[in-house]
Amino acid sequence: CPAPSDLRLPNGTRICAQLYTDNSPYYDQCCAGAVLVVDPGADVPYMPRGWAARTSSLVVGTRCELTVWSRAGKKGKSRRFGS
């Protein structure tokens, strides 16, 4: 997985988080598969099409916090992740 401080686009723009579809019990094989990029300040109450219940691993950038909910529309239980 990338280090939280390394989350940047090729042009140098900072990324708040990256979510991945594939995970593994072996750390060097985590953070694989499709990638969903979360920009700083993004407010997304619904997961993009095809992403619901597919996230297996994630990395949150430095100075960012990612809050997720168990149900669509910011309903249900929530959990916060930081770097």
XYZ file of N, CA and C in Angstrom:
249
model
N 0.846 -1.189 0.000
C 0.000 0.000 0.000
C 0.884 1.243 0.000
N 0.393 2.299 -0.604
C 1.183 3.522 -0.556
C 1.187 4.110 0.860
N 2.213 4.850 1.172
C 2.266 5.552 2.455
C 1.258 6.706 2.408
N 0.646 7.045 3.537
C -0.318 8.158 3.544
C 0.250 9.445 2.963
N 1.506 9.726 3.188
C 2.109 10.958 2.669
C 2.370 10.903 1.164
N 2.272 9.720 0.564
C 2.518 9.560 -0.875
C 1.249 9.660 -1.718
N 0.091 9.906 -1.109
C -1.161 9.967 -1.870
C -1.243 11.278 -2.645
N -0.835 11.215 -3.886
C -0.866 12.369 -4.787
C -1.139 11.883 -6.207
N -1.788 12.737 -6.978
C -1.989 12.460 -8.394
C -0.672 12.704 -9.127
N -0.542 12.221 -10.360
C 0.698 12.441 -11.114
C 1.090 13.920 -11.242
N 0.102 14.831 -11.213
C 0.415 16.264 -11.335
C 0.786 16.886 -9.985
N 0.808 16.080 -8.897
C 1.206 16.569 -7.585
C 0.063 16.968 -6.672
N -1.171 16.964 -7.183
C -2.330 17.309 -6.372
C -2.531 16.269 -5.282
N -2.777 16.735 -4.064
C -2.950 15.840 -2.922
C -4.271 15.076 -3.019
N -4.257 13.830 -2.597
C -5.441 12.967 -2.523
C -5.725 12.720 -1.049
N -6.996 12.715 -0.670
C -7.345 12.481 0.730
C -7.339 10.988 1.058
N -7.836 10.151 0.157
C -7.870 8.709 0.426
C -7.969 7.931 -0.879
N -7.560 6.674 -0.804
C -7.735 5.734 -1.909
C -8.358 4.476 -1.341
N -9.425 4.013 -1.975
C -10.103 2.786 -1.579
C -9.826 1.735 -2.646
N -9.661 0.498 -2.225
C -9.303 -0.601 -3.132
C -10.304 -1.737 -2.995
N -10.496 -2.489 -4.088
C -11.441 -3.607 -4.064
C -10.815 -4.907 -3.594
N -9.516 -5.071 -3.737
C -8.883 -6.340 -3.375
C -8.046 -6.194 -2.115
N -8.058 -7.230 -1.303
C -7.298 -7.261 -0.068
C -6.668 -8.642 0.047
N -5.762 -8.787 0.965
C -5.077 -10.051 1.169
C -4.588 -10.110 2.603
N -4.457 -11.309 3.172
C -3.865 -11.399 4.511
C -2.377 -11.049 4.493
N -1.778 -10.988 3.311
C -0.372 -10.619 3.164
C -0.294 -9.138 2.814
N 0.345 -8.352 3.669
C 0.354 -6.897 3.508
C 0.864 -6.455 2.133
N 1.873 -7.112 1.602
C 2.428 -6.687 0.314
C 1.476 -6.947 -0.857
N 0.368 -7.669 -0.619
C -0.604 -7.931 -1.676
C -1.910 -7.169 -1.461
N -1.957 -6.317 -0.431
C -3.133 -5.480 -0.188
C -3.159 -4.316 -1.174
N -4.200 -3.557 -1.127
C -4.327 -2.350 -1.951
C -4.187 -2.684 -3.433
N -4.979 -3.616 -3.879
C -4.955 -4.029 -5.284
C -6.369 -3.953 -5.853
N -6.478 -4.205 -7.117
C -7.776 -4.172 -7.781
C -8.138 -2.764 -8.205
N -9.431 -2.532 -8.355
C -9.913 -1.207 -8.746
C -9.635 -0.205 -7.629
N -9.414 1.056 -8.018
C -9.085 2.115 -7.065
C -10.108 3.236 -7.178
N -10.582 3.703 -6.021
C -11.477 4.860 -5.962
C -10.727 5.962 -5.224
N -10.526 7.093 -5.891
C -9.793 8.222 -5.322
C -10.787 9.171 -4.661
N -10.472 9.597 -3.430
C -11.298 10.555 -2.699
C -10.511 11.858 -2.581
N -11.042 12.911 -3.164
C -10.385 14.215 -3.124
C -10.602 14.892 -1.778
N -9.681 15.769 -1.361
C -9.879 16.515 -0.120
C -11.176 17.332 -0.185
N -11.939 17.308 0.889
C -13.178 18.071 0.953
C -14.361 17.419 0.262
N -14.173 16.241 -0.313
C -15.272 15.564 -1.017
C -16.370 15.171 -0.030
N -17.613 15.321 -0.447
C -18.773 14.931 0.348
C -19.641 14.068 -0.553
N -19.527 12.761 -0.400
C -20.200 11.822 -1.294
C -21.139 10.940 -0.470
N -22.441 11.254 -0.449
C -23.367 10.468 0.371
C -23.689 9.085 -0.202
N -23.352 8.856 -1.468
C -23.604 7.556 -2.098
C -22.343 7.087 -2.807
N -22.031 5.813 -2.687
C -20.871 5.251 -3.377
C -21.143 5.241 -4.878
N -20.121 5.445 -5.686
C -20.306 5.359 -7.136
C -20.793 3.972 -7.533
N -21.421 3.902 -8.664
C -21.977 2.635 -9.169
C -20.899 1.550 -9.187
N -21.240 0.390 -8.643
C -20.330 -0.747 -8.623
C -19.396 -0.793 -7.427
N -19.452 0.208 -6.532
C -18.550 0.241 -5.382
C -19.217 -0.149 -4.076
N -20.502 -0.216 -4.012
C -21.192 -0.549 -2.762
C -20.736 -1.923 -2.271
N -20.282 -1.976 -1.028
C -19.845 -3.217 -0.367
C -18.673 -3.896 -1.077
N -17.843 -3.145 -1.787
C -16.696 -3.741 -2.488
C -15.356 -3.327 -1.921
N -15.315 -2.295 -1.095
C -14.046 -1.809 -0.567
C -13.469 -2.804 0.427
N -12.240 -3.217 0.170
C -11.575 -4.184 1.043
C -10.422 -3.576 1.826
N -9.792 -2.560 1.270
C -8.693 -1.906 1.961
C -8.690 -0.438 1.562
N -8.051 0.382 2.401
C -8.004 1.807 2.118
C -6.767 2.421 2.738
N -6.385 3.561 2.198
C -5.289 4.359 2.739
C -5.804 5.794 2.815
N -5.644 6.420 3.975
C -6.061 7.805 4.176
C -4.807 8.665 4.264
N -4.797 9.744 3.513
C -3.636 10.627 3.470
C -3.437 11.409 4.752
N -2.262 11.968 4.886
C -1.968 12.796 6.045
C -2.862 14.029 6.046
N -3.210 14.501 7.212
C -4.092 15.652 7.422
C -5.468 15.450 6.809
N -5.898 14.206 6.648
C -7.234 13.899 6.143
C -7.931 12.941 7.096
N -9.230 12.954 7.014
C -10.049 12.009 7.764
C -11.155 11.535 6.832
N -11.388 10.240 6.813
C -12.422 9.651 5.966
C -13.501 9.083 6.875
N -14.739 9.531 6.680
C -15.869 9.003 7.441
C -16.732 8.187 6.488
N -17.066 6.972 6.891
C -17.914 6.092 6.090
C -19.134 5.695 6.913
N -20.219 5.366 6.229
C -21.453 4.955 6.873
C -21.836 3.560 6.399
N -22.581 2.861 7.236
C -22.985 1.492 6.904
C -24.136 1.449 5.901
N -24.846 2.558 5.748
C -25.967 2.610 4.805
C -25.832 3.835 3.907
N -26.458 3.756 2.751
C -26.399 4.867 1.788
C -27.042 6.124 2.357
N -26.651 7.263 1.832
C -27.235 8.535 2.245
C -26.792 8.995 3.617
N -25.599 8.559 4.046
C -25.050 8.910 5.359
C -25.969 8.463 6.493
N -26.455 7.252 6.378
C -27.329 6.676 7.411
C -26.667 5.446 7.997
N -27.136 5.037 9.146
C -26.589 3.868 9.810
C -25.392 4.243 10.667
N -24.591 3.256 10.983
C -23.408 3.481 11.810
C -22.303 4.128 10.985
N -21.528 4.975 11.647
C -20.407 5.605 10.942
C -19.097 5.213 11.598
N -18.050 5.352 10.818
C -16.700 5.074 11.305
C -15.740 6.036 10.637
N -14.787 6.531 11.407
C -13.807 7.483 10.879
C -12.439 6.824 10.781
N -11.742 7.152 9.703
C -10.396 6.642 9.475
C -9.461 7.818 9.257
N -8.270 7.722 9.797
C -7.228 8.716 9.585
C -5.969 8.007 9.109
N -4.935 8.791 8.855
C -3.698 8.183 8.379
C -3.028 7.426 9.491
